[in-house]
Amino acid sequence: MSDNDVKQDVKQTVIGAIKAIRNGPRAMRLYLEICAKCGTCATACPVYYGRAERRYNPAERTDIIRRLYRRYCTLSGRLFGPLADAKDLDPAELEEWRKIFYECTGCRRCALFCPFGIDHSVITRKGRAILDKLGLTPETMKKVVDISLRTGNTDGAGEAAFRAAIEFLEEEMEEEHGVPIKIPIDRVGAEYFYVPPSGDMLVNPEATMGIAKVFHVLGMADHWTMSSKFFDGANYGLFTGNDEHMKTDNRAYVEETKRRKARVMLMGECGHAHRIMKMMMEKSRWWGDLPFEITNCMQWTAEHIQAGRLELDKSKNPQPVTYHDPCNFGRSCGITEEPRIILQASCADFREMYPNRAENWCCGGGGLSAMDDIHQFRMEISGRKKLEQILATGATNVATACSNCKHQLTQLMEYHQQQIEVGGVHDMLSRAILVGGKAAERKEYT
Amino acid sequence: MSGTVGGAAGVIILASAVLLGVRRLMVPRAREITGPADYLILLLIAAIIITGNIMRFGPEHFDLALTRAYFGTLAIFGNPLDAPALENRVFLVHMGLALVLILCLPFSKLLHFGGILFTHQLIRRQ
């Protein structure tokens, strides 16, 4: 094929995807039809806050897709062209698409403030889906998806590494409390199947220790299990816009829950994993009726704290602690109070950052956290607002419930040379919870 | 009474249109996403308001009763060509532009003013 043929081919693929929107979800068509160009989304966007440039304006990013949609799917666009803000595609622009569609963290804050409720993250994902179809997904993201589909987790860890990590955690916990606290693996018929992000097993494992301790204290150590093959709820198909990848990855976890004959799928501190399970898979019935329910570990723990079944020693966490609402929990799933219940019970000095809950600013990472090639962008532009927000609280510890947020915030603190520790919600609980009347004895936390 | 209220409305709506235009030109986050369609629709509305105000405040006062007679003729399918209202050029321009506006409605973002009331609900139901 000649160069020109390839270009035509690429163009046909893009136009085909744009035309298919007409048969897609009604919400997406609405997002493409309406927009008064008022600029409100830009005031809500963490990226635009970081640098007020046209390319970072959410409405402008959406307009890339919208111009094509107008050109091919609306009467006025076909008749009046540029006069009606319609434009044809120049395949040379696709190189720029690769950058621009990965400059949105997909935090959905714009959707909250837009008078019409336009969710620009949906259009961003559409743009990425088109790129993915053309094989133009950035290499860093492609790599994570490949590893995830091949090994079942985004870190590419095998069963041996997983078992070693569990062993290490069990030793740690025994050292802390002087009693053995188990993390059951591959049990069939346990009530709860715990699905953390793999980061909470391998990078910040304290959260998993916290969960194990809660089960232990409740006398339910025999009622839960993890899986040695499926221990990562992270699902990068959401970020690359590839529905097939997303569903393949998701199905493996649903099947594993069935194999474990679990009654509850207990999602870990991972915002997008919980959102896909609860708001997408379960709600849209991807795999029909489920023989189990889906709950988040924070909801579960908070319930036991409120029922007075857990004792915690706040003095173990005397430092000022603030909570960063991960976008997927706060804005997209409405899980805002449970982490606060846990943190207020575990920390002596809990501070809110403002704004918070559904209106919280994105960490600046989101689905882009794994992209080291845009490290500077994440540190200087998209994460700028978050840094200011955290510094304003005066906290020396930021707790959050999402591996992507943790990764981004840790890098942000390093980059800007702030002595602020970043960790999970159950991390704080793990340090404060009383096991047999005694809190963990430990001098240093790294 | 109707003269005073109508006159005041004419001034207020002109000020609103000017302010919208100024905002679009002055606020960078709005200016950088503005396309020709956004400016054209504002210009169209402004032109309608201005011609309306010229008829009301201009030196050559235009009697509102004439339009009433003209539309009355239209309503009963009479012959409107002799209507005295049509002899006023400003009125012709004003009405012509208003017709263009009505033609544009279904194709332009002006239709969105209704959407603001229910899109949030519509989107949430999906």
Coordinates of C-alpha atoms in Angstrom, one line a residue:
Chain A
M1 CA 0.0 0.0 0.0
S2 CA 1.2 3.5 -0.8
D3 CA 1.5 6.2 1.8
N4 CA -1.7 7.8 0.6
D5 CA -3.6 4.5 0.9
V6 CA -2.6 4.1 4.5
K7 CA -3.7 7.7 5.2
Q8 CA -7.1 7.0 3.6
D9 CA -7.4 3.8 5.6
V10 CA -6.6 5.5 8.8
K11 CA -9.1 8.2 8.0
Q12 CA -11.8 5.7 7.2
T13 CA -11.3 4.0 10.6
V14 CA -11.6 7.3 12.4
I15 CA -14.7 8.5 10.5
G16 CA -16.3 5.0 11.0
A17 CA -15.8 5.3 14.7
I18 CA -17.3 8.9 14.7
K19 CA -20.3 7.8 12.7
A20 CA -20.8 4.8 15.1
I21 CA -21.4 7.3 17.9
R22 CA -24.9 7.9 16.4
N23 CA -25.8 4.4 17.5
G24 CA -24.0 4.7 20.8
P25 CA -25.2 5.8 24.2
R26 CA -27.6 8.7 24.3
A27 CA -25.5 10.5 26.9
M28 CA -22.5 10.6 24.5
R29 CA -24.6 12.0 21.6
L30 CA -25.9 14.7 24.0
Y31 CA -22.3 15.7 25.0
L32 CA -21.5 16.1 21.3
E33 CA -24.7 17.9 20.4
I34 CA -24.7 20.5 23.2
C35 CA -22.2 22.9 24.5
A36 CA -22.7 26.7 24.7
K37 CA -18.9 27.3 24.9
C38 CA -19.3 29.1 28.2
G39 CA -15.9 28.1 29.5
T40 CA -17.1 26.9 32.9
C41 CA -15.4 23.5 32.5
A42 CA -12.1 25.2 32.3
T43 CA -12.5 26.7 35.8
A44 CA -13.2 23.2 37.1
C45 CA -10.3 21.5 35.4
P46 CA -7.1 20.7 37.3
V47 CA -5.1 20.7 34.1
Y48 CA -6.3 24.0 32.9
Y49 CA -5.7 25.4 36.4
G50 CA -2.1 24.2 36.1
R51 CA -1.7 26.0 32.8
A52 CA -4.3 28.1 31.1
E53 CA -3.6 27.1 27.5
R54 CA -6.1 26.4 24.8
R55 CA -5.0 22.8 24.4
Y56 CA -5.8 22.1 28.0
N57 CA -9.3 23.6 27.8
P58 CA -11.8 20.6 28.2
A59 CA -14.2 22.1 25.7
E60 CA -11.5 22.4 23.1
R61 CA -10.4 18.8 23.6
T62 CA -13.9 17.7 23.2
D63 CA -14.3 19.9 20.2
I64 CA -11.7 17.8 18.4
I65 CA -14.2 14.9 18.3
R66 CA -17.2 17.3 18.1
R67 CA -15.9 19.0 14.9
L68 CA -15.8 15.6 13.2
Y69 CA -19.1 14.6 14.6
R70 CA -20.7 17.8 13.2
R71 CA -19.0 17.3 9.8
Y72 CA -20.3 13.7 9.4
C73 CA -23.3 13.4 11.6
T74 CA -25.2 16.7 11.5
L75 CA -27.1 18.5 8.8
S76 CA -25.8 21.9 9.6
G77 CA -22.2 20.7 9.8
R78 CA -22.5 19.0 6.4
L79 CA -24.1 22.1 4.8
F80 CA -22.1 25.0 6.4
G81 CA -18.8 23.4 7.3
P82 CA -16.5 25.7 9.3
L83 CA -19.3 28.2 9.8
A84 CA -21.0 25.6 11.9
D85 CA -17.7 24.6 13.6
A86 CA -17.4 21.4 11.5
K87 CA -14.1 20.2 10.2
D88 CA -12.8 17.3 8.3
L89 CA -10.0 15.1 9.6
D90 CA -6.4 15.5 8.5
P91 CA -4.6 12.3 9.4
A92 CA -1.5 14.2 10.2
E93 CA -3.3 15.6 13.3
L94 CA -3.4 12.1 14.9
E95 CA 0.1 12.5 16.2
E96 CA -1.2 15.5 18.2
W97 CA -4.2 13.5 19.4
R98 CA -1.9 11.0 21.1
K99 CA -0.7 13.8 23.3
I100 CA -3.8 15.8 23.8
F101 CA -6.1 12.9 24.7
Y102 CA -3.6 11.8 27.3
E103 CA -3.6 15.3 28.9
C104 CA -6.9 14.7 30.6
T105 CA -6.9 12.8 33.9
G106 CA -10.5 11.7 33.4
C107 CA -11.5 13.1 36.8
R108 CA -15.0 14.2 35.7
R109 CA -14.8 17.4 37.7
C110 CA -16.0 19.3 34.6
A111 CA -19.1 17.2 34.5
L112 CA -20.0 18.3 38.0
F113 CA -19.8 22.0 37.2
C114 CA -21.0 22.1 33.5
P115 CA -24.5 23.6 33.4
F116 CA -25.4 20.9 30.9
G117 CA -23.6 18.1 32.8
I118 CA -21.3 17.4 29.9
D119 CA -18.8 14.7 30.9
H120 CA -15.7 15.5 29.0
S121 CA -14.0 12.4 30.3
V122 CA -16.3 10.3 28.1
I123 CA -15.2 12.1 25.0
T124 CA -11.6 11.9 26.1
R125 CA -12.1 8.1 26.4
K126 CA -13.7 8.1 22.9
G127 CA -10.6 9.9 21.5
R128 CA -8.4 7.3 23.2
A129 CA -10.5 4.4 21.9
I130 CA -10.1 5.7 18.3
L131 CA -6.3 5.9 18.9
D132 CA -6.3 2.4 20.3
K133 CA -8.1 1.1 17.3
L134 CA -5.3 2.6 15.2
G135 CA -2.6 1.1 17.4
L136 CA -1.6 4.6 18.5
T137 CA -2.0 4.2 22.3
P138 CA 1.1 5.6 24.0
E139 CA 3.7 2.9 24.6
T140 CA 3.7 3.3 28.3
M141 CA 0.0 2.6 28.5
K142 CA 0.2 -0.3 26.0
K143 CA 2.8 -1.9 28.1
V144 CA 0.6 -1.9 31.3
V145 CA -2.3 -3.3 29.4
D146 CA -0.2 -6.1 27.9
I147 CA 1.2 -7.1 31.2
S148 CA -2.2 -6.9 32.9
L149 CA -3.8 -9.2 30.3
R150 CA -0.9 -11.6 30.3
T151 CA -0.3 -11.9 34.0
G152 CA -3.6 -10.8 35.6
N153 CA -2.0 -7.8 37.4
T154 CA -0.6 -4.5 36.3
D155 CA 2.7 -5.2 38.0
G156 CA 3.4 -8.4 36.2
A157 CA 3.9 -10.2 39.4
G158 CA 3.7 -14.0 39.4
E159 CA 2.3 -16.3 42.0
A160 CA 5.6 -16.8 43.8
A161 CA 6.1 -13.0 44.2
F162 CA 2.5 -12.8 45.5
R163 CA 3.1 -15.6 48.1
A164 CA 6.4 -14.0 49.2
A165 CA 4.6 -10.7 49.7
I166 CA 1.9 -12.3 51.8
E167 CA 4.5 -14.2 53.9
F168 CA 6.3 -10.9 54.5
L169 CA 3.1 -9.2 55.5
E170 CA 2.2 -12.0 57.9
E171 CA 5.6 -11.8 59.5
E172 CA 5.3 -8.0 59.8
M173 CA 1.9 -8.3 61.5
E174 CA 3.2 -10.9 63.9
E175 CA 6.1 -8.7 64.8
E176 CA 3.7 -5.8 65.4
H177 CA 1.2 -7.5 67.5
G178 CA 2.9 -10.6 68.8
V179 CA 0.1 -12.9 67.5
P180 CA -0.1 -14.6 64.2
I181 CA -2.6 -12.8 61.8
K182 CA -3.4 -14.8 58.7
I183 CA -4.0 -13.7 55.1
P184 CA -5.8 -16.7 53.6
I185 CA -5.1 -17.5 50.0
D186 CA -7.1 -19.4 47.4
R187 CA -9.7 -20.6 49.8
V188 CA -12.9 -21.9 48.4
G189 CA -16.2 -21.1 50.1
A190 CA -14.9 -18.1 52.1
E191 CA -17.5 -15.4 52.5
Y192 CA -15.3 -12.5 51.3
F193 CA -13.1 -12.3 48.3
Y194 CA -10.7 -9.4 48.7
V195 CA -9.6 -7.7 45.4
P196 CA -7.0 -4.9 46.1
P197 CA -5.0 -3.0 43.5
S198 CA -1.7 -4.9 43.2
G199 CA 0.0 -1.7 44.4
D200 CA -1.6 -2.4 47.8
M201 CA 0.1 -5.8 47.8
L202 CA 3.5 -4.9 46.5
V203 CA 4.1 -1.1 46.9
N204 CA 2.0 0.1 49.8
P205 CA 1.1 -3.2 51.5
E206 CA 0.0 -1.6 54.8
A207 CA -3.6 -1.3 53.5
T208 CA -3.8 -5.0 53.1
M209 CA -2.4 -5.5 56.6
G210 CA -5.1 -3.2 57.8
I211 CA -7.8 -5.4 56.2
A212 CA -6.2 -8.6 57.6
K213 CA -6.3 -7.1 61.1
V214 CA -9.9 -6.1 60.8
F215 CA -10.9 -9.6 59.9
H216 CA -8.7 -11.0 62.7
V217 CA -10.2 -8.7 65.3
L218 CA -13.7 -9.5 64.2
G219 CA -12.9 -13.2 64.5
M220 CA -13.5 -13.6 60.8
A221 CA -10.0 -14.7 59.8
D222 CA -11.5 -17.8 58.2
H223 CA -14.2 -15.9 56.4
W224 CA -12.1 -14.2 53.7
T225 CA -9.6 -15.0 51.0
M226 CA -7.3 -13.6 48.4
S227 CA -6.4 -15.2 45.1
S228 CA -2.9 -16.0 44.2
K229 CA -3.6 -15.3 40.5
F230 CA -6.1 -12.5 40.7
F231 CA -5.0 -9.9 43.1
D232 CA -5.2 -6.7 41.1
G233 CA -8.5 -4.9 40.5
A234 CA -6.8 -2.3 38.3
N235 CA -8.2 -2.3 34.8
Y236 CA -6.4 -0.2 32.2
G237 CA -8.9 -0.8 29.5
L238 CA -10.9 2.0 31.1
F239 CA -8.0 4.3 30.5
T240 CA -7.1 3.3 27.0
G241 CA -10.7 3.3 25.9
N242 CA -10.5 -0.4 24.8
D243 CA -13.8 -1.9 25.9
E244 CA -12.7 -5.4 24.9
H245 CA -9.6 -5.3 27.2
M246 CA -11.7 -3.8 30.0
K247 CA -14.2 -6.6 29.8
T248 CA -11.7 -9.4 29.4
D249 CA -9.8 -8.2 32.5
N250 CA -13.0 -7.7 34.4
R251 CA -14.5 -11.1 33.5
A252 CA -11.5 -12.9 35.0
Y253 CA -12.2 -11.4 38.3
V254 CA -15.9 -12.2 38.2
E255 CA -15.1 -15.8 37.3
E256 CA -12.6 -16.0 40.1
T257 CA -15.2 -14.8 42.6
K258 CA -17.5 -17.5 41.4
R259 CA -14.8 -20.1 41.7
R260 CA -14.1 -19.0 45.2
K261 CA -17.8 -19.3 45.9
A262 CA -17.6 -16.0 47.7
R263 CA -20.7 -14.2 48.8
V264 CA -19.1 -10.8 48.7
M265 CA -16.5 -9.3 46.4
L266 CA -14.7 -7.0 48.7
M267 CA -13.0 -4.3 46.5
G268 CA -9.9 -2.7 47.9
E269 CA -8.7 0.9 48.0
C270 CA -8.8 1.3 44.2
G271 CA -11.2 3.9 42.8
H272 CA -11.5 2.9 39.2
A273 CA -11.6 -0.9 40.0
H274 CA -14.5 -0.3 42.3
R275 CA -16.2 2.0 39.8
I276 CA -15.9 -0.6 37.0
M277 CA -17.3 -3.4 39.2
K278 CA -20.0 -1.5 40.9
M279 CA -21.1 1.2 38.4
M280 CA -20.4 -0.4 35.1
M281 CA -20.2 -4.2 35.3
E282 CA -22.9 -4.7 37.9
K283 CA -25.2 -1.9 36.8
S284 CA -25.0 -2.7 33.0
R285 CA -25.2 -6.4 33.8
W286 CA -22.2 -7.3 31.6
W287 CA -22.2 -10.9 32.8
G288 CA -25.9 -11.3 33.8
D289 CA -27.0 -12.0 37.3
L290 CA -24.2 -12.2 39.8
P291 CA -24.2 -14.8 42.7
F292 CA -22.4 -12.3 44.9
E293 CA -22.6 -8.7 45.9
I294 CA -19.9 -6.0 45.5
T295 CA -18.8 -3.9 48.5
N296 CA -15.9 -1.7 49.1
C297 CA -13.5 -2.5 52.0
M298 CA -13.9 1.1 53.3
Q299 CA -17.7 0.7 53.5
W300 CA -17.2 -2.6 55.3
T301 CA -14.7 -1.4 57.8
A302 CA -16.6 1.8 58.5
E303 CA -19.7 -0.2 59.3
H304 CA -17.8 -2.2 61.9
I305 CA -16.3 0.9 63.4
Q306 CA -19.7 2.5 63.7
A307 CA -21.1 -0.7 65.3
G308 CA -18.4 -0.4 67.9
R309 CA -16.8 -3.7 67.0
L310 CA -13.3 -2.3 66.5
E311 CA -11.1 -0.5 69.0
L312 CA -8.6 2.0 67.8
D313 CA -5.9 4.0 69.6
K314 CA -5.8 7.4 67.9
S315 CA -2.7 8.5 69.7
K316 CA -0.7 6.1 67.4
N317 CA -1.3 8.6 64.6
P318 CA -0.7 12.0 66.3
Q319 CA 0.4 13.8 63.2
P320 CA -2.0 16.0 61.1
V321 CA -3.6 13.8 58.5
T322 CA -5.8 14.9 55.6
Y323 CA -7.9 12.8 53.2
H324 CA -7.7 13.1 49.4
D325 CA -11.0 12.0 47.8
P326 CA -10.1 9.9 44.8
C327 CA -12.3 11.1 41.9
N328 CA -13.6 7.6 41.3
F329 CA -14.8 7.2 44.9
G330 CA -15.9 10.7 45.7
R331 CA -17.4 11.9 42.4
S332 CA -18.3 8.7 40.6
C333 CA -19.3 6.3 43.4
G334 CA -20.4 8.5 46.2
I335 CA -18.1 6.8 48.8
T336 CA -17.1 9.9 50.8
E337 CA -18.1 9.4 54.4
E338 CA -16.7 5.9 55.0
P339 CA -13.0 6.8 54.6
R340 CA -13.6 9.7 56.9
I341 CA -15.2 7.5 59.6
I342 CA -12.1 5.3 59.4
L343 CA -9.6 8.1 59.5
Q344 CA -11.4 10.0 62.3
A345 CA -11.4 6.9 64.4
S346 CA -7.7 6.2 63.6
C347 CA -6.1 9.7 63.7
A348 CA -5.9 12.3 66.4
D349 CA -5.7 15.2 64.1
F350 CA -7.8 14.7 61.0
R351 CA -8.1 17.7 58.7
E352 CA -10.3 18.3 55.7
M353 CA -9.0 19.9 52.6
Y354 CA -11.2 22.3 50.6
P355 CA -13.1 21.7 48.5
N356 CA -13.6 18.0 49.2
R357 CA -15.9 15.0 48.6
A358 CA -17.5 15.2 45.2
E359 CA -16.0 18.6 44.5
N360 CA -12.4 17.6 45.4
W361 CA -9.7 18.4 42.9
C362 CA -8.0 15.5 41.1
C363 CA -4.5 14.4 42.2
G364 CA -3.5 15.2 38.6
G365 CA -2.6 11.6 37.8
G366 CA -5.7 9.5 37.4
G367 CA -5.3 7.0 34.6
L368 CA -2.2 8.8 33.6
S369 CA -0.2 8.0 36.8
A370 CA 1.6 5.1 35.1
M371 CA 2.9 7.3 32.3
D372 CA 6.4 8.2 33.2
D373 CA 6.8 9.9 29.8
I374 CA 4.6 12.8 31.0
H375 CA 6.0 13.0 34.5
Q376 CA 6.8 16.7 34.2
F377 CA 3.3 17.4 33.0
R378 CA 1.8 15.6 35.9
M379 CA 4.1 17.3 38.4
E380 CA 4.0 20.9 37.1
I381 CA 0.6 21.2 35.5
S382 CA -2.0 18.7 36.4
G383 CA -0.9 18.2 40.0
R384 CA -0.4 21.9 40.8
K385 CA -3.8 22.5 42.3
K386 CA -3.6 19.4 44.4
L387 CA -0.2 20.4 45.9
E388 CA -1.6 23.8 46.9
Q389 CA -4.7 22.2 48.4
I390 CA -2.6 19.7 50.5
L391 CA -0.1 22.4 51.6
A392 CA -3.0 24.6 52.8
T393 CA -4.1 21.9 55.3
G394 CA -0.8 21.8 57.0
A395 CA -1.0 18.0 57.1
T396 CA 2.1 15.9 57.1
N397 CA 0.3 12.8 56.0
V398 CA -2.1 12.4 53.1
A399 CA -4.3 9.4 53.2
T400 CA -6.1 8.4 50.0
A401 CA -7.8 5.3 48.7
C402 CA -6.5 4.8 45.2
S403 CA -3.2 3.4 43.9
N404 CA -3.0 5.9 41.1
C405 CA -3.5 8.8 43.5
K406 CA -0.9 7.4 45.8
H407 CA 1.6 7.0 43.0
Q408 CA 0.9 10.5 41.7
L409 CA 0.9 12.2 45.2
T410 CA 4.1 10.4 46.3
Q411 CA 5.9 11.6 43.1
L412 CA 4.4 15.1 43.6
M413 CA 5.8 15.4 47.2
E414 CA 9.2 14.2 46.0
Y415 CA 9.3 16.5 43.0
H416 CA 8.3 19.5 45.1
Q417 CA 10.5 18.4 48.0
Q418 CA 7.7 18.3 50.6
Q419 CA 8.1 16.2 53.7
I420 CA 4.6 14.8 53.4
E421 CA 3.9 11.1 53.7
V422 CA 1.4 9.5 51.3
G423 CA -0.5 6.4 52.2
G424 CA -3.8 4.5 52.3
V425 CA -6.8 4.8 54.5
H426 CA -6.4 1.3 56.0
D427 CA -2.7 2.1 56.5
M428 CA -3.7 4.6 59.2
L429 CA -6.2 2.0 60.7
S430 CA -3.5 -0.6 60.7
R431 CA -1.3 1.5 62.9
A432 CA -4.1 2.3 65.3
I433 CA -6.2 -0.8 65.6
L434 CA -6.1 -2.7 68.8
V435 CA -5.5 -6.5 68.4
G436 CA -6.0 -8.2 71.7
G437 CA -6.1 -4.8 73.4
K438 CA -2.8 -3.8 72.0
A439 CA -1.9 -1.5 69.1
A440 CA 1.0 -2.2 66.7
E441 CA 4.4 -1.7 68.3
R442 CA 6.5 -0.1 65.7
K443 CA 8.9 2.8 65.7
E444 CA 9.4 3.7 62.1
Y445 CA 7.1 3.7 59.1
T446 CA 8.7 3.8 55.7
Chain B
M1 CA -47.4 51.4 30.0
S2 CA -46.4 48.8 27.4
G3 CA -44.3 51.5 25.8
T4 CA -42.2 52.1 28.9
V5 CA -41.8 48.5 29.8
G6 CA -41.0 47.6 26.2
G7 CA -38.5 50.4 26.0
A8 CA -36.8 49.4 29.2
A9 CA -36.6 45.7 28.0
G10 CA -35.1 46.8 24.8
V11 CA -32.3 48.6 26.6
I12 CA -31.7 45.8 29.1
I13 CA -31.6 43.1 26.5
L14 CA -29.1 45.1 24.4
A15 CA -26.9 45.6 27.4
S16 CA -27.1 41.8 28.1
A17 CA -26.1 41.0 24.5
V18 CA -23.2 43.4 24.7
L19 CA -22.0 42.0 28.0
L20 CA -22.2 38.5 26.6
G21 CA -20.1 39.6 23.6
V22 CA -17.6 41.4 25.9
R23 CA -17.3 38.3 28.1
R24 CA -16.6 36.1 25.1
L25 CA -14.0 38.4 23.8
M26 CA -12.3 39.2 27.2
V27 CA -12.3 36.0 29.1
P28 CA -9.5 33.8 27.6
R29 CA -11.0 30.4 28.6
A30 CA -14.2 31.4 26.6
R31 CA -12.5 33.2 23.8
E32 CA -10.2 30.3 22.9
I33 CA -13.0 27.9 22.4
T34 CA -15.3 30.3 20.5
G35 CA -16.0 29.5 16.9
P36 CA -17.7 31.6 14.1
A37 CA -21.1 30.1 14.9
D38 CA -20.8 31.5 18.5
Y39 CA -20.1 35.0 17.3
L40 CA -22.6 35.0 14.4
I41 CA -25.5 34.0 16.6
L42 CA -24.6 36.8 19.0
L43 CA -24.4 39.3 16.1
L44 CA -27.7 38.2 14.8
I45 CA -29.4 38.7 18.1
A46 CA -27.7 42.0 18.6
A47 CA -28.8 43.2 15.1
I48 CA -32.4 42.3 15.9
I49 CA -32.3 44.2 19.2
I50 CA -30.6 47.2 17.6
T51 CA -33.1 47.5 14.7
G52 CA -35.9 47.1 17.3
N53 CA -34.5 49.9 19.4
I54 CA -34.1 52.1 16.3
M55 CA -37.8 51.7 15.6
R56 CA -38.7 52.6 19.1
F57 CA -36.2 55.4 19.9
G58 CA -35.3 56.5 16.4
P59 CA -36.3 60.0 15.0
E60 CA -38.9 58.3 12.7
H61 CA -41.2 56.8 15.3
F62 CA -42.8 53.6 14.3
D63 CA -46.3 52.9 15.4
L64 CA -46.7 49.5 17.0
A65 CA -50.3 49.4 15.8
L66 CA -49.1 49.0 12.2
T67 CA -47.4 45.7 13.0
R68 CA -50.6 44.5 14.7
A69 CA -52.5 45.3 11.6
Y70 CA -49.9 43.5 9.4
F71 CA -49.9 40.3 11.5
G72 CA -53.7 40.5 11.7
T73 CA -53.8 40.3 7.9
L74 CA -51.4 37.4 7.8
A75 CA -53.5 35.5 10.4
I76 CA -56.6 35.7 8.3
F77 CA -54.7 34.9 5.1
G78 CA -55.4 38.3 3.7
N79 CA -53.1 40.2 1.3
P80 CA -50.3 41.7 3.4
L81 CA -48.5 43.5 0.6
D82 CA -50.4 46.8 1.0
A83 CA -49.8 46.8 4.8
P84 CA -48.3 50.2 5.7
A85 CA -45.9 48.5 8.1
L86 CA -44.0 47.2 5.1
E87 CA -43.1 50.7 4.0
N88 CA -40.7 51.1 6.9
R89 CA -37.3 49.7 5.9
V90 CA -36.1 49.2 9.5
F91 CA -39.1 47.1 10.2
L92 CA -38.4 45.0 7.1
V93 CA -34.8 44.4 8.3
H94 CA -35.9 43.7 11.9
M95 CA -38.5 41.2 10.8
G96 CA -36.3 39.6 8.3
L97 CA -33.6 39.0 10.9
A98 CA -36.1 37.6 13.3
L99 CA -37.2 35.1 10.7
V100 CA -33.6 34.1 10.2
L101 CA -33.3 33.6 14.0
I102 CA -36.4 31.4 14.0
L103 CA -34.9 29.4 11.1
C104 CA -31.7 29.0 13.0
L105 CA -33.2 27.9 16.2
P106 CA -33.3 24.1 15.6
F107 CA -29.7 24.1 14.2
S108 CA -28.0 26.3 16.7
K109 CA -27.0 26.2 20.3
L110 CA -29.9 28.5 21.1
L111 CA -32.0 25.4 21.4
H112 CA -29.8 24.4 24.4
F113 CA -31.6 26.9 26.6
G114 CA -34.3 24.3 27.1
G115 CA -31.7 21.6 27.6
I116 CA -30.3 23.2 30.7
L117 CA -33.5 22.3 32.6
F118 CA -33.3 18.6 32.1
T119 CA -30.0 17.3 30.7
H120 CA -28.6 16.6 34.1
Q121 CA -31.5 14.2 34.7
L122 CA -31.3 12.8 31.2
I123 CA -27.6 12.0 31.6
R124 CA -28.0 10.5 35.1
R125 CA -30.7 8.1 34.0
Q126 CA -28.4 6.4 31.6

